Coordinates of C-alpha atoms in Angstrom, one line a residue:
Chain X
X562 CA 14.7 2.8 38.3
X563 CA 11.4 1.8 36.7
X564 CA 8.2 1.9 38.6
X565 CA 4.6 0.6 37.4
X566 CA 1.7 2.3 39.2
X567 CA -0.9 -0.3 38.6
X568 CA -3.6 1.0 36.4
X569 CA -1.8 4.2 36.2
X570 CA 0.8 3.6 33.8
X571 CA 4.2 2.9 33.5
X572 CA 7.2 5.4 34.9
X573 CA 10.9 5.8 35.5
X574 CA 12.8 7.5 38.5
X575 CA 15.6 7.8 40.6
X576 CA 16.5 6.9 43.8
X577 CA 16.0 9.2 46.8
X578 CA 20.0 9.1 47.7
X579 CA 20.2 10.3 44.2
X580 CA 17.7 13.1 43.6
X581 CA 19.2 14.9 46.7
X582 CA 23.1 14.7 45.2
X583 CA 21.3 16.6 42.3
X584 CA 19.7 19.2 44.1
X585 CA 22.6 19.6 46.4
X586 CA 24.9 20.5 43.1
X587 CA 22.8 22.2 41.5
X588 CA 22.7 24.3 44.8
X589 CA 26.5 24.6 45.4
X590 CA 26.4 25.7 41.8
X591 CA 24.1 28.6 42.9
X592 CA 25.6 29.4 46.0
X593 CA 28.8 30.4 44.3
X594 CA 27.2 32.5 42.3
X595 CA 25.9 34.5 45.0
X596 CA 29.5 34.8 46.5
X597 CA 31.3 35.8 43.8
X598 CA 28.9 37.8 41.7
X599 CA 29.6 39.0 38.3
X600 CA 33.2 37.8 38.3
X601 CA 31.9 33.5 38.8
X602 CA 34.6 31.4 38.5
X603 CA 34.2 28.1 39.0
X604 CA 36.4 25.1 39.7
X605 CA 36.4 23.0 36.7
X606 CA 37.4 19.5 37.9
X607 CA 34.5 19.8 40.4
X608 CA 32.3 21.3 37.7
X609 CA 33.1 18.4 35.2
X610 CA 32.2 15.7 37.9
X611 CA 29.3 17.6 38.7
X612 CA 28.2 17.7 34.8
X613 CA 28.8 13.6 34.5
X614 CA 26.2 13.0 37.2
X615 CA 23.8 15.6 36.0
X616 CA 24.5 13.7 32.8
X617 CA 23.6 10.4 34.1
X618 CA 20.3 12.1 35.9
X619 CA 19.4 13.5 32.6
X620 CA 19.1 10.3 31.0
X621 CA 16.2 9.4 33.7
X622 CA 14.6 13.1 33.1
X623 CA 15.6 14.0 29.7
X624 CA 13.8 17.6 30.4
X625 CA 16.7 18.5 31.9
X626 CA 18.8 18.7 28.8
X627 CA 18.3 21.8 27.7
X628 CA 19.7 23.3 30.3
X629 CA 23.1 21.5 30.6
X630 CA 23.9 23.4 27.2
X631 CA 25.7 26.1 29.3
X632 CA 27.4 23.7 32.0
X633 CA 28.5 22.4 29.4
X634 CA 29.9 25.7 27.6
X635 CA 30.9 27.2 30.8
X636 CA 33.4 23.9 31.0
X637 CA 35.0 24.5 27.5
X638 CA 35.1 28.6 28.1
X639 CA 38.7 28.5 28.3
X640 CA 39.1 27.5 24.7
X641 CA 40.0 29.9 22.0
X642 CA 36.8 30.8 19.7
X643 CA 33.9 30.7 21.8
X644 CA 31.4 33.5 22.6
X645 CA 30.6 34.7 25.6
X646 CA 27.7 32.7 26.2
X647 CA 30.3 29.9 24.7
X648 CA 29.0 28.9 21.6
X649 CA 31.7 28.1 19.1
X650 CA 32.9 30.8 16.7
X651 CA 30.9 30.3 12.6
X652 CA 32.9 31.1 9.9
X653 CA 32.2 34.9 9.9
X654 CA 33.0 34.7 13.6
X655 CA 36.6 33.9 12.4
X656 CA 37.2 36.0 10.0
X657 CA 36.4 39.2 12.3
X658 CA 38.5 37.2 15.4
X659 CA 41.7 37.5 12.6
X660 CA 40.5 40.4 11.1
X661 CA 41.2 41.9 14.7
X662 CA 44.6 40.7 15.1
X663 CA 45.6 41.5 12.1
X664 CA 44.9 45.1 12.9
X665 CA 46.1 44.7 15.9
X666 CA 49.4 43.2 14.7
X667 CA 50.0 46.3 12.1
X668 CA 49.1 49.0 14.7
X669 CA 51.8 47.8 17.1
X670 CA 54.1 47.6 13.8
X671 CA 53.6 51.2 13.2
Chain G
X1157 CA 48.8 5.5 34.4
X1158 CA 47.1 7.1 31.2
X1159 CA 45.9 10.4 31.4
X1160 CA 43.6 11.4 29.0
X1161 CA 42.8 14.9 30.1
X1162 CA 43.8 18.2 28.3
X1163 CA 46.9 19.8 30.6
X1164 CA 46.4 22.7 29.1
X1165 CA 42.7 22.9 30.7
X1166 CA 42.9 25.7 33.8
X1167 CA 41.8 25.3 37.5
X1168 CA 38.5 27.4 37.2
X1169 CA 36.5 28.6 34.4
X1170 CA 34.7 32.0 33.8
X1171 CA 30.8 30.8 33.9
X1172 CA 29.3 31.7 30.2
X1173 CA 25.8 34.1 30.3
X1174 CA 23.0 32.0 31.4
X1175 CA 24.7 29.7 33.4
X1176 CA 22.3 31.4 36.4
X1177 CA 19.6 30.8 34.4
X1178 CA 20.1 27.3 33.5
X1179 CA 21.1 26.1 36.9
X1180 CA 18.0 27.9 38.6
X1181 CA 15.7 26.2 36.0
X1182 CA 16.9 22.9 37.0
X1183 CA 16.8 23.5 40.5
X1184 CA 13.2 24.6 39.8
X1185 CA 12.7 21.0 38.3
X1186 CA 14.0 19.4 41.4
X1187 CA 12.4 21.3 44.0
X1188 CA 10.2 18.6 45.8
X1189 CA 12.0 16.5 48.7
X1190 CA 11.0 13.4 47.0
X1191 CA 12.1 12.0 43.0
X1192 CA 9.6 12.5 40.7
X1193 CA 8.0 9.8 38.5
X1194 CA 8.4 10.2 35.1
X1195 CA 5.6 8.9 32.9
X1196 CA 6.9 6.8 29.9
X1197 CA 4.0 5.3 28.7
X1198 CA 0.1 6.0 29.6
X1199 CA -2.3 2.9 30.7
X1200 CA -4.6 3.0 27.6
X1201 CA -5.9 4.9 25.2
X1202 CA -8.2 6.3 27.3
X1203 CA -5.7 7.9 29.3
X1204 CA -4.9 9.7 26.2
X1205 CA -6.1 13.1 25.9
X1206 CA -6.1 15.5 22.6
X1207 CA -6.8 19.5 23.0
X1208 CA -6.3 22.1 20.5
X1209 CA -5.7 25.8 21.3
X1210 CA -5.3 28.6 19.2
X1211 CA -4.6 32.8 20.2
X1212 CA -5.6 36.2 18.0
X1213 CA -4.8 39.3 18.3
X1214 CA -7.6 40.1 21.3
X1215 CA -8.3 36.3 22.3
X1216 CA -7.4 33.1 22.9
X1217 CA -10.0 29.7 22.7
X1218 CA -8.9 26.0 23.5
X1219 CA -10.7 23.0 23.4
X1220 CA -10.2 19.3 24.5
X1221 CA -12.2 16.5 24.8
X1222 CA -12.0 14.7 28.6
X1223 CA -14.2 11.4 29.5
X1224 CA -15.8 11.7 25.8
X1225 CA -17.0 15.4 26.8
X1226 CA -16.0 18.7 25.0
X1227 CA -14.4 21.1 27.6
X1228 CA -13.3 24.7 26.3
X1229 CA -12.2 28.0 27.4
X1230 CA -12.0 31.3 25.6
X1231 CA -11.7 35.1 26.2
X1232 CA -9.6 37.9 25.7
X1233 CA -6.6 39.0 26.9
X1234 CA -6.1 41.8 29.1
X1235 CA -4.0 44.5 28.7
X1236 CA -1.1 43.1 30.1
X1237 CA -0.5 41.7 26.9
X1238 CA -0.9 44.3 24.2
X1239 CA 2.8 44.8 23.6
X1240 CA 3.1 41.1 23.5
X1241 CA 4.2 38.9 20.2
X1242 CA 2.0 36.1 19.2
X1243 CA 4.7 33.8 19.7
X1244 CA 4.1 34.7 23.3
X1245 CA 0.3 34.8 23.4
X1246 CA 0.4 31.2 22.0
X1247 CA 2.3 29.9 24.1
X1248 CA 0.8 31.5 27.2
X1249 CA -2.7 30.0 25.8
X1250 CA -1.4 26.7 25.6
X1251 CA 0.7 26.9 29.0
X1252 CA -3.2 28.1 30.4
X1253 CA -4.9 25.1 28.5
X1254 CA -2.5 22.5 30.0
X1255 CA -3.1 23.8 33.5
X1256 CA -6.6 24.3 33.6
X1257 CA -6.3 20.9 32.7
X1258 CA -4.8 19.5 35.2
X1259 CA -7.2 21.8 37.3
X1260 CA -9.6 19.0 36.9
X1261 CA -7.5 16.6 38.4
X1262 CA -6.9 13.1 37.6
X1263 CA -4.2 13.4 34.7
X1264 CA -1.7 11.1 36.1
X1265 CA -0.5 8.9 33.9
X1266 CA -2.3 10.3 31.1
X1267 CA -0.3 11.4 27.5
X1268 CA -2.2 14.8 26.2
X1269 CA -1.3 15.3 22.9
X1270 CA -2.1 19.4 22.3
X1271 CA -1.9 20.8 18.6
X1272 CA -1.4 24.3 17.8
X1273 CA -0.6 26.2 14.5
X1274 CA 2.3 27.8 16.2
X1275 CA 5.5 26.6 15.3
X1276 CA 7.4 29.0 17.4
X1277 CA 5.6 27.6 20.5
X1278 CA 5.9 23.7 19.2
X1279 CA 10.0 24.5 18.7
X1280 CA 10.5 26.0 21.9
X1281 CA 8.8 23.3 24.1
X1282 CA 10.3 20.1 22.0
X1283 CA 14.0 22.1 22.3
X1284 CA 13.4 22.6 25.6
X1285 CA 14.4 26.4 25.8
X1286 CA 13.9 29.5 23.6
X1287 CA 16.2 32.7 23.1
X1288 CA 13.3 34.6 24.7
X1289 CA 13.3 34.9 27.9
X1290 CA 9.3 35.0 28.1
X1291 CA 8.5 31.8 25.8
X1292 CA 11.6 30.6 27.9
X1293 CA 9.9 30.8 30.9
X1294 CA 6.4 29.3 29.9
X1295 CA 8.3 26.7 28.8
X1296 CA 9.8 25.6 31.6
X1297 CA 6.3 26.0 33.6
X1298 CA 4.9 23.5 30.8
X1299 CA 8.4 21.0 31.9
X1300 CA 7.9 21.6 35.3
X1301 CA 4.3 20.7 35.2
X1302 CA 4.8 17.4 33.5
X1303 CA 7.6 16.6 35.8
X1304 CA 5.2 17.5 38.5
X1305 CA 2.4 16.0 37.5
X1306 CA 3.4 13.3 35.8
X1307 CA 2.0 13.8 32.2
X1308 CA 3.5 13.6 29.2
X1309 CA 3.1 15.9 26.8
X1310 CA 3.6 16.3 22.8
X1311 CA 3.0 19.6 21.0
X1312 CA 1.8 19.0 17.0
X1313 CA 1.7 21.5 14.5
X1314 CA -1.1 21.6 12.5
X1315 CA -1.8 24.1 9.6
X1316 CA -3.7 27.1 10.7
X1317 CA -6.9 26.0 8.3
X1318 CA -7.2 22.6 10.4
X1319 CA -7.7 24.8 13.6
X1320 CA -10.1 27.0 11.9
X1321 CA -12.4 23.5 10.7
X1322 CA -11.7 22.2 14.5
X1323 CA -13.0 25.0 16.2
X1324 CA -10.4 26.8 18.3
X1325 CA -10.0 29.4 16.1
X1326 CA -13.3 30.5 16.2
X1327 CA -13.2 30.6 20.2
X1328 CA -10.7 32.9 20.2
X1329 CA -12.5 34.9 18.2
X1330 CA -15.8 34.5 20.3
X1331 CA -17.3 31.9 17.7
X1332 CA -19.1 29.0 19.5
X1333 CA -20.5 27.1 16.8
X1334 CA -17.8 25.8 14.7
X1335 CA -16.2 22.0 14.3
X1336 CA -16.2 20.3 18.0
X1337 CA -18.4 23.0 19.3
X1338 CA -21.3 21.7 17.0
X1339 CA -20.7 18.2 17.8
X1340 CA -18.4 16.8 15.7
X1341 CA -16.0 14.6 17.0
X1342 CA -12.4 15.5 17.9
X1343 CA -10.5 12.8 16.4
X1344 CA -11.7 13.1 12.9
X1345 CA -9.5 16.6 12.9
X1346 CA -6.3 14.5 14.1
X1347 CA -6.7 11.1 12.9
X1348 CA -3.7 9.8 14.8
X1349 CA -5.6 6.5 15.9
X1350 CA -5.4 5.4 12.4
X1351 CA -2.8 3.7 10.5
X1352 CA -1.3 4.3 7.0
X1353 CA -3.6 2.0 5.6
X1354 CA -6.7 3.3 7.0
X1355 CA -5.8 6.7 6.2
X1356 CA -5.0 5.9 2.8
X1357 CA -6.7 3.1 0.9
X1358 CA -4.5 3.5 -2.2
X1359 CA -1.2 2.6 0.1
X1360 CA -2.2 -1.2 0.1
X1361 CA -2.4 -2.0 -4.1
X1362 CA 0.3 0.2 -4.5
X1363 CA 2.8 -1.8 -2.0
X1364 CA 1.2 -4.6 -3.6
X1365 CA 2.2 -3.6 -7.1
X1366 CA 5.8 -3.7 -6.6
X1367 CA 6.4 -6.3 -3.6
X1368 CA 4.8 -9.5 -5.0
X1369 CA 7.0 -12.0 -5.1
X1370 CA 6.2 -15.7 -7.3
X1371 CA 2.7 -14.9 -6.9
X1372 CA 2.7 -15.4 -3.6
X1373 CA -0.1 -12.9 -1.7
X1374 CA 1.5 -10.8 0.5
X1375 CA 0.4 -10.9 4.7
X1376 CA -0.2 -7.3 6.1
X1377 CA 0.4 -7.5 9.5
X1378 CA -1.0 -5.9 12.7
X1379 CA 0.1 -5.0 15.6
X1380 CA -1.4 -7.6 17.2
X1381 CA 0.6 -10.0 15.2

Protein backbone atom coordinates (compact mmCIF):
# COMPACT_ATOMS: atom_id res chain seq x y z
CA UNK A 1 0.00 0.00 0.00
CA UNK A 2 1.49 3.41 -0.92
CA UNK A 3 0.50 6.49 0.79
CA UNK A 4 1.55 10.26 -0.11
CA UNK A 5 1.34 12.60 2.90
CA UNK A 6 1.13 15.84 0.99
CA UNK A 7 4.09 17.99 1.60
CA UNK A 8 5.50 15.27 3.72
CA UNK A 9 6.74 12.90 1.38
CA UNK A 10 6.08 9.81 -0.13
CA UNK A 11 5.50 6.29 2.02
CA UNK A 12 4.55 2.64 1.90
CA UNK A 13 2.46 0.51 4.45
CA UNK A 14 0.29 -2.18 5.12
CA UNK A 15 -3.03 -2.63 5.76
CA UNK A 16 -4.40 -2.71 9.39
CA UNK A 17 -5.99 -6.47 8.87
CA UNK A 18 -2.39 -7.13 8.04
CA UNK A 19 -0.05 -5.51 10.55
CA UNK A 20 -2.14 -7.40 13.38
CA UNK A 21 -1.62 -11.13 11.54
CA UNK A 22 2.06 -9.98 11.99
CA UNK A 23 2.08 -9.17 15.41
CA UNK A 24 -0.20 -11.91 16.35
CA UNK A 25 2.56 -14.59 14.86
CA UNK A 26 5.17 -13.13 15.90
CA UNK A 27 3.45 -13.41 19.41
CA UNK A 28 2.35 -17.13 19.11
CA UNK A 29 5.98 -17.53 18.18
CA UNK A 30 6.89 -16.11 21.61
CA UNK A 31 4.27 -17.60 23.57
CA UNK A 32 5.65 -21.04 22.83
CA UNK A 33 8.73 -20.18 23.88
CA UNK A 34 7.62 -19.42 27.24
CA UNK A 35 5.82 -22.85 27.41
CA UNK A 36 8.29 -24.98 26.45
CA UNK A 37 11.49 -23.33 27.63
CA UNK A 38 14.88 -24.50 26.68
CA UNK A 39 13.61 -27.65 24.85
CA UNK A 40 11.29 -25.09 21.87
CA UNK A 41 10.07 -27.12 19.44
CA UNK A 42 8.13 -25.83 17.02
CA UNK A 43 5.64 -27.07 14.44
CA UNK A 44 7.20 -26.59 11.09
CA UNK A 45 4.24 -26.42 8.61
CA UNK A 46 2.81 -23.63 10.79
CA UNK A 47 6.27 -22.07 11.10
CA UNK A 48 6.86 -22.15 7.26
CA UNK A 49 3.34 -20.45 6.58
CA UNK A 50 4.18 -18.20 9.23
CA UNK A 51 7.73 -17.32 7.53
CA UNK A 52 5.94 -16.75 3.81
CA UNK A 53 3.83 -13.96 5.34
CA UNK A 54 6.53 -12.44 7.37
CA UNK A 55 8.21 -12.67 4.02
CA UNK A 56 5.63 -10.86 2.15
CA UNK A 57 5.56 -8.08 5.20
CA UNK A 58 9.26 -7.80 4.88
CA UNK A 59 9.08 -6.61 1.45
CA UNK A 60 6.90 -3.52 2.76
CA UNK A 61 9.46 -3.04 5.81
CA UNK A 62 12.65 -4.39 4.63
CA UNK A 63 14.07 -3.69 8.37
CA UNK A 64 12.77 -6.64 9.25
CA UNK A 65 15.09 -8.87 7.30
CA UNK A 66 17.66 -9.30 9.42
CA UNK A 67 15.87 -10.96 11.78
CA UNK A 68 14.11 -13.64 9.63
CA UNK A 69 17.80 -15.15 9.28
CA UNK A 70 17.02 -17.56 12.20
CA UNK A 71 13.24 -18.36 11.27
CA UNK A 72 14.65 -19.17 8.61
CA UNK A 73 17.50 -21.47 10.05
CA UNK A 74 15.29 -22.71 12.71
CA UNK A 75 13.08 -24.16 9.52
CA UNK A 76 16.06 -26.03 7.86
CA UNK A 77 17.48 -27.31 11.63
CA UNK A 78 16.60 -30.70 10.85
CA UNK A 79 19.16 -30.94 8.06
CA UNK A 80 22.44 -32.62 8.41
CA UNK A 81 25.47 -29.93 8.70
CA UNK A 82 24.13 -27.00 10.40
CA UNK A 83 25.23 -25.38 13.59
CA UNK A 84 23.45 -24.81 16.38
CA UNK A 85 22.44 -21.47 15.62
CA UNK A 86 21.91 -23.17 11.94
CA UNK A 87 24.37 -21.84 9.80
CA UNK A 88 25.57 -24.27 7.29
CA UNK A 89 28.76 -26.34 8.00
CA UNK A 90 32.31 -24.46 5.88
CA UNK A 91 34.68 -26.71 4.78
CA UNK A 92 36.70 -27.05 8.01
CA UNK A 93 33.29 -27.67 9.64
CA UNK A 94 33.25 -30.97 7.55
CA UNK A 95 36.21 -32.21 7.93
CA UNK A 96 35.94 -32.26 11.85
CA UNK A 97 31.94 -33.51 11.36
CA UNK A 98 33.87 -36.78 9.57
CA UNK A 99 36.81 -36.61 11.42
CA UNK A 100 34.28 -37.44 14.31
CA UNK A 101 32.79 -40.40 12.81
CA UNK A 102 35.55 -41.73 11.67
CA UNK A 103 36.71 -41.98 15.20
CA UNK A 104 33.73 -42.88 16.23
CA UNK A 105 33.45 -45.68 13.56
CA UNK A 106 37.01 -47.23 14.71
CA UNK A 107 36.33 -47.03 18.53
CA UNK A 108 33.16 -49.23 18.13
CA UNK A 109 35.55 -51.53 15.76
CA UNK A 110 37.79 -52.05 18.54
CA UNK B 1 -1.55 -33.56 -7.31
CA UNK B 2 2.18 -32.56 -7.26
CA UNK B 3 3.85 -32.38 -4.15
CA UNK B 4 6.81 -30.54 -4.03
CA UNK B 5 7.76 -30.69 -0.46
CA UNK B 6 10.72 -32.66 1.17
CA UNK B 7 8.94 -35.94 2.97
CA UNK B 8 11.75 -36.42 4.77
CA UNK B 9 11.09 -32.80 6.53
CA UNK B 10 9.80 -33.63 10.39
CA UNK B 11 6.67 -32.33 12.24
CA UNK B 12 8.59 -29.77 14.57
CA UNK B 13 11.89 -28.34 14.51
CA UNK B 14 14.32 -27.61 17.45
CA UNK B 15 14.42 -23.57 17.34
CA UNK B 16 18.27 -22.47 16.58
CA UNK B 17 19.99 -19.88 19.35
CA UNK B 18 18.59 -16.53 18.77
CA UNK B 19 15.44 -17.37 17.55
CA UNK B 20 14.13 -15.43 21.01
CA UNK B 21 16.05 -12.76 20.05
CA UNK B 22 14.99 -12.26 16.56
CA UNK B 23 11.33 -12.80 17.18
CA UNK B 24 11.34 -10.28 20.17
CA UNK B 25 13.19 -7.69 17.96
CA UNK B 26 10.42 -7.80 15.45
CA UNK B 27 7.73 -7.73 17.78
CA UNK B 28 9.56 -4.64 19.18
CA UNK B 29 9.21 -3.19 15.45
CA UNK B 30 5.50 -3.87 15.44
CA UNK B 31 4.52 -2.77 18.78
CA UNK B 32 2.02 0.16 17.90
CA UNK B 33 -1.74 -0.77 17.25
CA UNK B 34 -1.59 0.98 14.09
CA UNK B 35 0.91 0.09 10.59
CA UNK B 36 3.60 2.30 10.38
CA UNK B 37 4.48 4.46 7.36
CA UNK B 38 7.45 3.85 5.88
CA UNK B 39 9.24 6.78 4.30
CA UNK B 40 10.55 6.02 0.68
CA UNK B 41 11.31 9.09 -0.57
CA UNK B 42 11.65 12.73 1.40
CA UNK B 43 9.68 15.96 -0.08
CA UNK B 44 12.83 17.96 -1.12
CA UNK B 45 15.96 18.52 -0.47
CA UNK B 46 15.31 20.46 2.24
CA UNK B 47 13.94 17.69 4.04
CA UNK B 48 17.30 16.28 3.77
CA UNK B 49 19.40 16.43 6.69
CA UNK B 50 23.35 15.63 6.99
CA UNK B 51 25.11 15.19 10.62
CA UNK B 52 28.43 13.87 11.41
CA UNK B 53 29.37 12.27 14.72
CA UNK B 54 32.54 11.07 15.88
CA UNK B 55 33.57 9.24 19.66
CA UNK B 56 37.28 9.09 21.61
CA UNK B 57 38.34 7.50 24.12
CA UNK B 58 36.70 10.06 26.92
CA UNK B 59 34.17 11.86 24.50
CA UNK B 60 31.91 11.93 21.98
CA UNK B 61 30.87 15.36 19.59
CA UNK B 62 28.24 15.37 16.68
CA UNK B 63 27.19 18.03 14.58
CA UNK B 64 24.34 18.61 11.99
CA UNK B 65 23.13 21.27 10.25
CA UNK B 66 18.94 21.80 10.74
CA UNK B 67 16.95 24.84 8.92
CA UNK B 68 20.55 26.14 7.63
CA UNK B 69 21.75 26.33 11.42
CA UNK B 70 24.72 24.32 12.99
CA UNK B 71 23.37 22.21 16.04
CA UNK B 72 25.99 20.13 18.11
CA UNK B 73 26.46 18.16 21.10
CA UNK B 74 29.54 16.98 22.85
CA UNK B 75 30.84 15.61 26.29
CA UNK B 76 32.24 12.77 27.91
CA UNK B 77 31.24 9.70 28.72
CA UNK B 78 30.61 8.48 32.10
CA UNK B 79 31.85 5.68 33.68
CA UNK B 80 29.42 3.39 32.60
CA UNK B 81 31.37 3.08 29.60
CA UNK B 82 35.05 2.62 30.52
CA UNK B 83 35.11 -1.16 29.79
CA UNK B 84 33.36 -0.35 26.59
CA UNK B 85 34.90 -0.95 22.87
CA UNK B 86 34.84 1.90 20.46
CA UNK B 87 32.78 0.03 18.23
CA UNK B 88 30.24 0.48 20.99
CA UNK B 89 30.85 4.12 21.92
CA UNK B 90 30.35 5.00 18.21
CA UNK B 91 27.51 3.63 17.83
CA UNK B 92 25.95 4.71 21.07
CA UNK B 93 27.07 8.45 19.86
CA UNK B 94 25.37 8.13 16.73
CA UNK B 95 22.16 6.22 18.21
CA UNK B 96 22.28 9.70 20.83
CA UNK B 97 22.77 12.07 17.68
CA UNK B 98 19.79 10.54 15.79
CA UNK B 99 17.53 10.94 18.83
CA UNK B 100 18.38 14.15 20.04
CA UNK B 101 17.45 14.80 16.69
CA UNK B 102 14.33 13.82 16.51
CA UNK B 103 14.10 15.57 20.02
CA UNK B 104 13.51 18.61 18.03
CA UNK B 105 10.62 17.40 16.34
CA UNK B 106 9.54 17.71 12.94
CA UNK B 107 11.72 14.99 11.09
CA UNK B 108 8.90 13.30 9.38
CA UNK B 109 9.46 12.63 6.08
CA UNK B 110 12.90 13.82 6.26
CA UNK B 111 16.09 11.45 4.81
CA UNK B 112 19.24 12.25 7.40
CA UNK B 113 22.17 11.10 5.94
CA UNK B 114 24.86 10.71 9.16
CA UNK B 115 28.57 9.93 8.33
CA UNK B 116 30.89 8.44 10.70
CA UNK B 117 34.46 7.02 10.46
CA UNK B 118 33.29 3.87 12.04
CA UNK B 119 32.88 1.10 9.90
CA UNK B 120 31.88 -1.34 12.52
CA UNK B 121 28.95 0.94 13.29
CA UNK B 122 28.08 1.66 9.33
CA UNK B 123 28.12 -2.50 8.83
CA UNK B 124 26.03 -3.20 11.63
CA UNK B 125 23.14 -0.71 10.91
CA UNK B 126 23.17 -1.43 6.85
CA UNK B 127 23.17 -5.47 7.89
CA UNK B 128 20.69 -4.90 10.13
CA UNK B 129 22.17 -6.90 13.19
CA UNK B 130 25.68 -7.47 14.69
CA UNK B 131 27.19 -10.56 16.51
CA UNK B 132 27.32 -8.22 19.57
CA UNK B 133 24.67 -8.20 21.50
CA UNK B 134 25.33 -4.41 22.59
CA UNK B 135 25.85 -2.77 18.92
CA UNK B 136 22.96 -5.36 18.26
CA UNK B 137 20.77 -3.60 20.42
CA UNK B 138 21.58 0.12 19.38
CA UNK B 139 20.91 -1.01 16.22
CA UNK B 140 17.70 -2.05 16.50
CA UNK B 141 16.82 1.29 18.64
CA UNK B 142 18.26 3.17 15.37
CA UNK B 143 15.48 0.63 13.17
CA UNK B 144 12.91 1.08 15.47
CA UNK B 145 13.20 4.73 15.53
CA UNK B 146 13.01 5.13 11.74
CA UNK B 147 10.12 2.78 11.62
CA UNK B 148 8.65 5.03 14.34
CA UNK B 149 9.33 8.06 13.27
CA UNK B 150 9.29 7.77 9.92
CA UNK B 151 12.89 8.79 8.70
CA UNK B 152 15.12 7.28 6.71
CA UNK B 153 18.30 6.90 7.42
CA UNK B 154 21.82 6.11 5.63
CA UNK B 155 25.06 5.70 7.54
CA UNK B 156 28.43 6.82 5.28
CA UNK B 157 31.79 6.10 6.09
CA UNK B 158 34.10 8.69 5.70
CA UNK B 159 37.91 8.54 6.42
CA UNK B 160 38.77 9.58 9.94
CA UNK B 161 40.83 12.85 8.44
CA UNK B 162 37.49 14.18 6.81
CA UNK B 163 35.86 14.13 10.33
CA UNK B 164 38.88 15.77 11.88
CA UNK B 165 38.60 18.89 8.82
CA UNK B 166 34.57 18.79 9.58
CA UNK B 167 34.74 19.33 13.00
CA UNK B 168 33.31 16.39 15.10
CA UNK B 169 36.39 15.14 15.95
CA UNK B 170 37.46 18.04 17.63
CA UNK B 171 34.08 18.07 19.73
CA UNK B 172 34.71 15.03 21.20
CA UNK B 173 37.75 16.11 22.09
CA UNK B 174 36.31 19.44 23.67
CA UNK B 175 37.57 21.50 20.44
CA UNK B 176 35.00 24.10 19.41
CA UNK B 177 36.62 25.95 16.77
CA UNK B 178 37.29 23.60 14.00
CA UNK B 179 35.52 23.10 10.27
CA UNK B 180 31.50 23.81 10.78
CA UNK B 181 32.11 25.21 14.13
CA UNK B 182 34.01 28.22 12.54
CA UNK B 183 31.51 28.71 9.91
CA UNK B 184 32.16 26.74 7.17
CA UNK B 185 29.52 25.12 5.50
CA UNK B 186 28.57 21.49 5.88
CA UNK B 187 28.14 20.38 2.50
CA UNK B 188 31.51 21.26 1.22
CA UNK B 189 32.82 18.16 3.61
CA UNK B 190 30.18 15.77 1.83
CA UNK B 191 29.68 17.01 -1.54
CA UNK B 192 26.83 14.60 -2.26
CA UNK B 193 24.62 17.46 -4.06
CA UNK B 194 27.10 17.41 -6.80
CA UNK B 195 27.36 15.28 -9.80
CA UNK B 196 30.41 13.54 -11.40
CA UNK B 197 30.89 16.33 -13.51
CA UNK B 198 30.86 18.97 -11.08
CA UNK B 199 33.09 17.08 -8.86
CA UNK B 200 35.42 16.41 -11.44
CA UNK B 201 36.02 18.73 -14.40
CA UNK B 202 38.44 16.40 -16.11
CA UNK B 203 35.44 13.58 -16.43
CA UNK B 204 33.78 15.67 -19.35
CA UNK B 205 37.06 15.88 -22.14
CA UNK B 206 38.01 12.61 -21.11
CA UNK B 207 34.37 10.90 -22.01
CA UNK B 208 34.72 13.15 -24.81
CA UNK B 209 38.01 11.79 -25.97
CA UNK B 210 36.83 8.40 -26.64
CA UNK B 211 32.99 8.67 -27.33
CA UNK B 212 32.83 10.99 -30.37
CA UNK B 213 31.38 9.62 -32.98
CA UNK B 214 31.58 11.31 -37.05
CA UNK B 215 32.24 14.49 -35.33
CA UNK B 216 29.17 14.79 -34.09
CA UNK B 217 29.26 16.87 -30.43
CA UNK B 218 28.17 14.80 -27.87
CA UNK B 219 24.71 16.12 -25.58
CA UNK B 220 25.34 15.73 -21.74
CA UNK B 221 22.23 15.33 -20.20
CA UNK B 222 20.51 16.37 -16.99
CA UNK B 223 18.29 15.19 -14.99
CA UNK B 224 15.93 17.40 -16.03
CA UNK B 225 16.12 16.10 -19.43
Amino acid sequence: MVTVSEGRGLYVTCSQEKWDKTKGILAQILTTFSEKGGDWKLDRKTLERDHGFLIHISRIFPMMVPYLRRIHHTLESWQLGRDDEGWKYNATNWMQYLDGLEADFDASKK
Amino acid sequence: MFDNQDSSAPATVLAVQGLEADVRALSDLFEKETPQLRLVRGTALMRAMYGFSDASGSGFGASWKKRGKIKYRFGLWGSDLDESTSNHRELRNLADMVRCMETGGDLKGTEVFIFTDNSTAERAFLKGSSTSRILHELVLRLRKLEMNVGIKLYFIHVSGTRMISQGSDGLSRGKLYEGVMRGEEMTSFIPLHLNALERSPELRSWIESWLVWNNRPLEFLEPID
